[in-house]
mmCIF file of C-alpha atoms in Angstrom:
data_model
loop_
_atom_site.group_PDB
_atom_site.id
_atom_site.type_symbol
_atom_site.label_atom_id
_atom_site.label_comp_id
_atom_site.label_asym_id
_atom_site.label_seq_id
_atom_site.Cartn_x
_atom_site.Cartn_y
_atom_site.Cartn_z
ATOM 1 C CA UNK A 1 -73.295 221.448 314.704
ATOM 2 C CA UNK A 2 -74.797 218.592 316.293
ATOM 3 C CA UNK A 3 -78.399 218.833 314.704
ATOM 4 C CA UNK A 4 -76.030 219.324 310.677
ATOM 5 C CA UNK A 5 -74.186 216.138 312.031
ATOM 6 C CA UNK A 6 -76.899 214.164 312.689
ATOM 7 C CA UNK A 7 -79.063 214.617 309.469
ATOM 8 C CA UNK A 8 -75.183 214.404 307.738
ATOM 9 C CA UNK A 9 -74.938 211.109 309.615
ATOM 10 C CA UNK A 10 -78.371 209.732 308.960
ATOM 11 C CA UNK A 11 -78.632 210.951 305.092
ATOM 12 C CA UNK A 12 -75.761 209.179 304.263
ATOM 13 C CA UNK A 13 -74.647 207.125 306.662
ATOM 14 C CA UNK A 14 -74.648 204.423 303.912
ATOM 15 C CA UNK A 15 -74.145 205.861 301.080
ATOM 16 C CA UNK A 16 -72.317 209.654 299.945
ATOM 17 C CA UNK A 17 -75.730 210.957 299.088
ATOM 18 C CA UNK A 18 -79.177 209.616 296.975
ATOM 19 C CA UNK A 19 -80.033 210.303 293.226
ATOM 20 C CA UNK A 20 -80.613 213.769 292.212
ATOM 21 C CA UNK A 21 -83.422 214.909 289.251
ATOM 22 C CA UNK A 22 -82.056 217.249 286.667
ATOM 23 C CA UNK A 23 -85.418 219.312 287.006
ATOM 24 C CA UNK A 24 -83.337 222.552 287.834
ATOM 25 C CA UNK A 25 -80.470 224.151 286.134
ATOM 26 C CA UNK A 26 -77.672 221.568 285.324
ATOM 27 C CA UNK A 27 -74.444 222.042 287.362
ATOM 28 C CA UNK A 28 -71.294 219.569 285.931
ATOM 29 C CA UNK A 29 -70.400 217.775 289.023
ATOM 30 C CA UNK A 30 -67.393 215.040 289.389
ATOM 31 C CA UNK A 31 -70.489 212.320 290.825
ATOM 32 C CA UNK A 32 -73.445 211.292 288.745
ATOM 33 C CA UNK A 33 -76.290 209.130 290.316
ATOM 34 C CA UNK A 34 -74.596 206.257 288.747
ATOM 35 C CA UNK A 35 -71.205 207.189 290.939
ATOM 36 C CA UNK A 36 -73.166 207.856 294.188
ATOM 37 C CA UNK A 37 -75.200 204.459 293.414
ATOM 38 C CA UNK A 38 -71.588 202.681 293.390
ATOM 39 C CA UNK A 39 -70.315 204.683 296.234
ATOM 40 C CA UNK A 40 -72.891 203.708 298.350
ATOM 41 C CA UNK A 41 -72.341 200.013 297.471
ATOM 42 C CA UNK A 42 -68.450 200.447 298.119
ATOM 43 C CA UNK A 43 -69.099 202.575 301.070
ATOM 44 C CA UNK A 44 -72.072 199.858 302.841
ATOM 45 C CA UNK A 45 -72.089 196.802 301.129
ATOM 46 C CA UNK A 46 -75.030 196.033 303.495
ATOM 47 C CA UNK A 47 -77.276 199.087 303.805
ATOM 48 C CA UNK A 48 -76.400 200.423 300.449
ATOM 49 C CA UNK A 49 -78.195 203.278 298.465
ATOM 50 C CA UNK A 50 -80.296 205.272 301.358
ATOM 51 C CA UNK A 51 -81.575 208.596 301.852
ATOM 52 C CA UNK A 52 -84.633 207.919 303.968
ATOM 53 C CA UNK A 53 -84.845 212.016 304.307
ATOM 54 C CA UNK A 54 -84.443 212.882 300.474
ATOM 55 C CA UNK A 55 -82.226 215.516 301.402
ATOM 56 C CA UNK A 56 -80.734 215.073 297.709
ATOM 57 C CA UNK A 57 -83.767 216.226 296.400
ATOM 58 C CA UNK A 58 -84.237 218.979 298.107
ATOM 59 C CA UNK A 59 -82.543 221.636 296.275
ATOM 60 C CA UNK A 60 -81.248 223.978 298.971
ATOM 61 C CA UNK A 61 -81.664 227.868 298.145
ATOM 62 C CA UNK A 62 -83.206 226.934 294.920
ATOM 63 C CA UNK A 63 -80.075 225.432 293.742
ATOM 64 C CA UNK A 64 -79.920 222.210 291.518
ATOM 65 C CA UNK A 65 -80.013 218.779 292.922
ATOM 66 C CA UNK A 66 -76.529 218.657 291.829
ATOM 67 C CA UNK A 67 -75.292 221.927 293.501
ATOM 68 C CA UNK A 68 -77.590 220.624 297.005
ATOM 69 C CA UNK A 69 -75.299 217.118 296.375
ATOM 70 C CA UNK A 70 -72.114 218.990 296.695
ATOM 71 C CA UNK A 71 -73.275 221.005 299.406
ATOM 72 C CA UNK A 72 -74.159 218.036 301.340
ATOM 73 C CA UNK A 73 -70.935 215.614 300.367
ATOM 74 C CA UNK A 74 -68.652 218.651 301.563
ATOM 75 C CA UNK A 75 -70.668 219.086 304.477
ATOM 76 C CA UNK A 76 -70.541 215.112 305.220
ATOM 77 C CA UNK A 77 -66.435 215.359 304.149
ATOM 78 C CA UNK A 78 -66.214 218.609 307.022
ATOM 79 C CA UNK A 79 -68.173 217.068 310.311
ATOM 80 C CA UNK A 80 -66.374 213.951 309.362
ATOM 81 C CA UNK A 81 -63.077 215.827 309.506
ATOM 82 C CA UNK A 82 -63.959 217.588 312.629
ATOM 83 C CA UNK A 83 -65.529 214.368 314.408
ATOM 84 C CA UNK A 84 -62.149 212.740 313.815
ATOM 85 C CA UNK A 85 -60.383 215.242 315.354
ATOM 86 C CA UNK A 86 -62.628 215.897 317.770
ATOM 87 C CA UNK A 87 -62.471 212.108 319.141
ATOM 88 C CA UNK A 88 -58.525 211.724 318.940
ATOM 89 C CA UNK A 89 -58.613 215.416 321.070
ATOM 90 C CA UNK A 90 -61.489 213.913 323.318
ATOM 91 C CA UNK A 91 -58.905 210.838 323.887
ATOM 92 C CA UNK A 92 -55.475 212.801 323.853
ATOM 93 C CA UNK A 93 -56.625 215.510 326.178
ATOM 94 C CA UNK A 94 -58.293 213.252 328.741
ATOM 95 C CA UNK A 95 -54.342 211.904 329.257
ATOM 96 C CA UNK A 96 -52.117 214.283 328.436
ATOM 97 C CA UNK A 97 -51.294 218.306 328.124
ATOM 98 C CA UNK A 98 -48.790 220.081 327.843
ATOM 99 C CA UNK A 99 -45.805 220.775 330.279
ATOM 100 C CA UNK A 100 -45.212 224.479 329.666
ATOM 101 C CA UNK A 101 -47.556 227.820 331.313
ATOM 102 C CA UNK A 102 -50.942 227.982 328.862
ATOM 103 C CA UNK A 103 -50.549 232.026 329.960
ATOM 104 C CA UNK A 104 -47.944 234.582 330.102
ATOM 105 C CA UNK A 105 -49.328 234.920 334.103
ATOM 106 C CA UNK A 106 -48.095 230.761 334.142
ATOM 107 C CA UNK A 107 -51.386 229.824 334.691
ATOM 108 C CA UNK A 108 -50.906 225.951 333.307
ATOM 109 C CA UNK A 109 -53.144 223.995 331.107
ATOM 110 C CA UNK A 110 -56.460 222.108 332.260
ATOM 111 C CA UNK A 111 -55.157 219.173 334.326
ATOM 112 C CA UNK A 112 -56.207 215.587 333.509
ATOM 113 C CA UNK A 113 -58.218 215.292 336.434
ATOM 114 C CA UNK A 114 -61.389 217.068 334.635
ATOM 115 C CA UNK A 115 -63.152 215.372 331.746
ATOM 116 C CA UNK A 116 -62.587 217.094 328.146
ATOM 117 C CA UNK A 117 -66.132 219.560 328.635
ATOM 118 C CA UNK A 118 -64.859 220.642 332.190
ATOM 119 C CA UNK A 119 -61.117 221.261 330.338
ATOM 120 C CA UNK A 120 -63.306 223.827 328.118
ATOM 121 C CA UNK A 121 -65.163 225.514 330.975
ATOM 122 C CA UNK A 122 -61.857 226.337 332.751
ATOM 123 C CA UNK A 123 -59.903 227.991 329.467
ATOM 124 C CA UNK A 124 -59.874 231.892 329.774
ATOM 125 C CA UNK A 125 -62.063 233.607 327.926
ATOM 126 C CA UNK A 126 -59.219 234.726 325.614
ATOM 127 C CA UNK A 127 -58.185 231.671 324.758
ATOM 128 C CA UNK A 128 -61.721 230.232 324.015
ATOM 129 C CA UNK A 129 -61.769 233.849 321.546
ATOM 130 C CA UNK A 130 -58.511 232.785 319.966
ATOM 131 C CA UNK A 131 -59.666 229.306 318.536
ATOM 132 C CA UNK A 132 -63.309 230.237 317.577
ATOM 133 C CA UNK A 133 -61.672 232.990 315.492
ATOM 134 C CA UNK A 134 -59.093 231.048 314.007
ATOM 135 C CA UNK A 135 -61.618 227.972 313.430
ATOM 136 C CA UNK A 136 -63.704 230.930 311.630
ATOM 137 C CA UNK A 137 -60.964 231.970 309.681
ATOM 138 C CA UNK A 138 -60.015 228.753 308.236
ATOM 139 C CA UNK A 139 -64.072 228.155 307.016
ATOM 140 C CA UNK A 140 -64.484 231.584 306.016
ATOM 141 C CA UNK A 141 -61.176 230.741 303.747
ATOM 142 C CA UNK A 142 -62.085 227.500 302.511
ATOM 143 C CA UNK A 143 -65.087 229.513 300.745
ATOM 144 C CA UNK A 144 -62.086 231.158 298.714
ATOM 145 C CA UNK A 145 -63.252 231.110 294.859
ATOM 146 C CA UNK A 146 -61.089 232.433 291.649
ATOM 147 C CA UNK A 147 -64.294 234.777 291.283
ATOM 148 C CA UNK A 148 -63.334 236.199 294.714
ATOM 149 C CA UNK A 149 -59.942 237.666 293.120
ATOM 150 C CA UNK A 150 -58.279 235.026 294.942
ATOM 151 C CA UNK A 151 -55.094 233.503 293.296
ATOM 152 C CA UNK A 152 -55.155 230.072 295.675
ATOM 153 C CA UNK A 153 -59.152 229.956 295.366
ATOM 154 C CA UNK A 154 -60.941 226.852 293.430
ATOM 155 C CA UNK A 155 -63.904 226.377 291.878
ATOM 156 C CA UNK A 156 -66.933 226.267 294.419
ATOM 157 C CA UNK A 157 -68.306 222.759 295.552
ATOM 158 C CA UNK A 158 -71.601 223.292 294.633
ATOM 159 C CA UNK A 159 -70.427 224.521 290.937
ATOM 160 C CA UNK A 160 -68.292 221.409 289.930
ATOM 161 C CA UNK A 161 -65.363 221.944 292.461
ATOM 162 C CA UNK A 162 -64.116 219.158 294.054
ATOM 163 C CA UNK A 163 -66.090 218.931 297.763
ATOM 164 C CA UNK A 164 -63.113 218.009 300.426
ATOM 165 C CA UNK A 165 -60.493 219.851 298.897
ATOM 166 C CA UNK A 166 -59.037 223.104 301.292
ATOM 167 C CA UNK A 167 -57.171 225.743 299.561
ATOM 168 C CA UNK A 168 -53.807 226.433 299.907
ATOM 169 C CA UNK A 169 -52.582 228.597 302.191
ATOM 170 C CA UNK A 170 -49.080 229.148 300.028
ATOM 171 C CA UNK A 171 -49.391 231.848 298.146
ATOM 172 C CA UNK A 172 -52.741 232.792 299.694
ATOM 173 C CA UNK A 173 -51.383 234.675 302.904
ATOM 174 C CA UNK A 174 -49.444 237.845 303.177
ATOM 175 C CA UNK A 175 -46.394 235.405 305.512
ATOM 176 C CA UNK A 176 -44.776 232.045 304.821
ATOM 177 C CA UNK A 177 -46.597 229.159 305.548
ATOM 178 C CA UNK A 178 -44.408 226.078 305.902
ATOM 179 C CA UNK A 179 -47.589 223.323 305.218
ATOM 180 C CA UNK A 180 -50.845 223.529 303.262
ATOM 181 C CA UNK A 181 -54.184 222.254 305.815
ATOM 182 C CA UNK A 182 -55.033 219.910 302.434
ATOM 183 C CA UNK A 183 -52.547 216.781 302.135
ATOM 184 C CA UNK A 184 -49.538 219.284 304.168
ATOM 185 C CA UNK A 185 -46.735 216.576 303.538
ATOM 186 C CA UNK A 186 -48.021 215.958 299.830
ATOM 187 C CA UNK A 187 -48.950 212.132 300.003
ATOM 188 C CA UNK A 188 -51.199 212.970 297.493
ATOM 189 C CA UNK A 189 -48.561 214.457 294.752
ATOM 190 C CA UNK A 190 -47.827 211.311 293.173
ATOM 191 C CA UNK A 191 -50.719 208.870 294.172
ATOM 192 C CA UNK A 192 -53.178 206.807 291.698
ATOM 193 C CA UNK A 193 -56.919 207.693 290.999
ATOM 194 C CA UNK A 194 -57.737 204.534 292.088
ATOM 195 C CA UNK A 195 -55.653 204.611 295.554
ATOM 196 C CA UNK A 196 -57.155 208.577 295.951
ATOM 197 C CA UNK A 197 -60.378 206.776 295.554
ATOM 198 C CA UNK A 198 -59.529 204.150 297.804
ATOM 199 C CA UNK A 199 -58.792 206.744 300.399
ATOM 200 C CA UNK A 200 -61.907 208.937 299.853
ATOM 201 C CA UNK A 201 -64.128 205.891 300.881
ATOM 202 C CA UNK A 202 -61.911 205.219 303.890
ATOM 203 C CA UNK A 203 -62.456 209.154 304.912
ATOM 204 C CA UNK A 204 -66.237 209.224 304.968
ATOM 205 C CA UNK A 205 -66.281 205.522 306.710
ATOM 206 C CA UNK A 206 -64.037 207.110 309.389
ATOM 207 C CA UNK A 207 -65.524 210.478 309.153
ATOM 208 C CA UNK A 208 -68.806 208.739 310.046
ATOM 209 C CA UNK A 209 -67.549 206.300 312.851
ATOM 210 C CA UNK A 210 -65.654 209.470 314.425
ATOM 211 C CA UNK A 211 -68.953 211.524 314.267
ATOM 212 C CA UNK A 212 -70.795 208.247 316.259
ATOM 213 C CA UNK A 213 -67.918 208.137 318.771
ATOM 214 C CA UNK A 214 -67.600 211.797 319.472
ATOM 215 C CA UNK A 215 -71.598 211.730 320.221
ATOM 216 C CA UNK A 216 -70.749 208.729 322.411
ATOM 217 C CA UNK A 217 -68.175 210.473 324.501
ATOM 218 C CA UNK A 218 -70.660 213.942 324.583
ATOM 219 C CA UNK A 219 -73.221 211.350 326.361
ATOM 220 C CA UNK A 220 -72.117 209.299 328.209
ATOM 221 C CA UNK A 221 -70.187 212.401 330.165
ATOM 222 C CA UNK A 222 -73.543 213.864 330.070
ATOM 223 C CA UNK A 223 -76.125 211.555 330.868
ATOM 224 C CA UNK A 224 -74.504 208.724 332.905
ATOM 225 C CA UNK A 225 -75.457 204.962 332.008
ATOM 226 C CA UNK A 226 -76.281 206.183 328.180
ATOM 227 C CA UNK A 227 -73.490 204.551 327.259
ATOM 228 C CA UNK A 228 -72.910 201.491 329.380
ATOM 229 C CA UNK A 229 -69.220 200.843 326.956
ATOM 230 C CA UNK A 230 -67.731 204.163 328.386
ATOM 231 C CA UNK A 231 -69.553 204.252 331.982
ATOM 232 C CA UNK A 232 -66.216 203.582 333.752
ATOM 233 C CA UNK A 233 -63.661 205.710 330.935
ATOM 234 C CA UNK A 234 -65.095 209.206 330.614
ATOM 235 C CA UNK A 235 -65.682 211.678 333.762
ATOM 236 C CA UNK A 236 -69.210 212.945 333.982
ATOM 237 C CA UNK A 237 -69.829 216.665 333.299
ATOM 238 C CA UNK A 238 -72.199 218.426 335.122
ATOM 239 C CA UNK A 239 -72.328 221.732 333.044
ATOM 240 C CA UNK A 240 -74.432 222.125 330.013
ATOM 241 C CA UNK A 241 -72.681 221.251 326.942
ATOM 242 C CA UNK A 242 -74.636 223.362 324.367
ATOM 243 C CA UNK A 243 -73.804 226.818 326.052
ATOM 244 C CA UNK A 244 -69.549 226.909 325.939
ATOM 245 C CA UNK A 245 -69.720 230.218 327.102
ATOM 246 C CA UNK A 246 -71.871 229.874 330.039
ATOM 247 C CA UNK A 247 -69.081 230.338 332.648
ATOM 248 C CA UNK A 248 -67.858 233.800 331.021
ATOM 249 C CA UNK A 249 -71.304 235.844 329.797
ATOM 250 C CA UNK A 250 -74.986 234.715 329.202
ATOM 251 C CA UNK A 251 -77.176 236.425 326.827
ATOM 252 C CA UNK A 252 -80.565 235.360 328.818
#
């Protein structure tokens, strides 16, 4: 995740994504060069249009330029996502948790006193299992296409569906679900183009700060003085942050 967030990050940190050739099969999608052009613009006044990496071009799998464009602004739109929630945990979690046993044996949750990594390293195993499958399930079911006899399923991202956009989960599970993961409280039901636009280039500018800030936090708990901002905030971890498993079973 870190290496996709970086290129993300650095491919279009100033723009959505760089002009794509129509050498390969066409694929209708909602941005043409001209849009990502003015994106960029709107998004970094400054830096503007920039793909130093020509990842746009590069026609993953030996898919268009405009199915690798989709691929890459949902990808952007996900780690984005994730980063934000990621730093507002990072924050939350380093002050707070909650009052009630984590277990049925009343083991409670991680205390405060360790930094966010450390919180990780101390979770049972079973409860590290529980939210890597239910992370899994939700990406495996934002894949969800009509072709895939699903009734809540859209058209792919890379095929001229709109990149961002989650399924809903009424409708599409066997059990009521009270709220949808896409816009749950429907502030989007009766909303303008131009304010949903509005809000898409606020997204990817936060999206993009959040993925900064979360890499911030990972180092300066890491490697201590990297960040001279957050020397005397974050705890240092000692453990290694790539292996998140390293305390229950190691494959070496």
């Amino acid at each position: 995740m870190k290496i996709a967030a970086f290129v993300l990050a650095l491919a279009g940190s100033a723009t959505a994504f760089s002009p794509a050739k129509n050498s390969r099969q066409s694929v209708q999608l909602s941005e043409t060069k001209t849009d990502l052009e003015k994106m960029a613009g709107d998004l970094n006044p400054i830096v503007k249009f920039w793909d130093p990496l020509g990842v746009a071009d590069a026609g993953y799998w030996g898919k268009s330029d405009e199915a690798t464009i989709g691929w890459l602004r949902q990808s952007e739109i996900k780690h984005g996502r994730v980063a934000m929630a990621a730093f507002v945990g990072h924050v939350v979690q380093s002050n707070f948790h909650w009052p009630w046993p984590m277990t049925m044996d009343g083991t409670p949750f991680p205390s405060t006193d360790l930094s966010p990594p450390e919180q990780w390293d101390s979770l049972p195993f079973a409860s590290k299992a529980q939210i890597i499958l239910f992370v899994g399930f939700l990406e495996w079911y934002s894949e969800l296409t009509p072709g895939e006899g699903s009734d809540v399923g859209q058209t792919h991202y890379t095929k001229g569906g709109q990149p961002g956009k989650y399924p809903e989960l009424k409708g599409g599970i066997p059990h009521n679900v009270p709220f949808n993961l896409f816009d749950p409280f429907n502030f989007h039901t009766n909303m303008s183009e131009e304010a949903k636009a509005r809000g898409l280039l606020k997204e990817i500018n936060n999206g993009r700060l959040a993925m900064l800030g979360i890499f911030g936090f990972v180092s300066a708990e890491t490697i201590p003085g990297s960040v001279p901002a957050l020397a005397n905030i974050v705890k240092p971890y000692s453990g290694e942050i790539m292996a998140p498993f390293s305390g229950d079973f190691s494959l070496l």
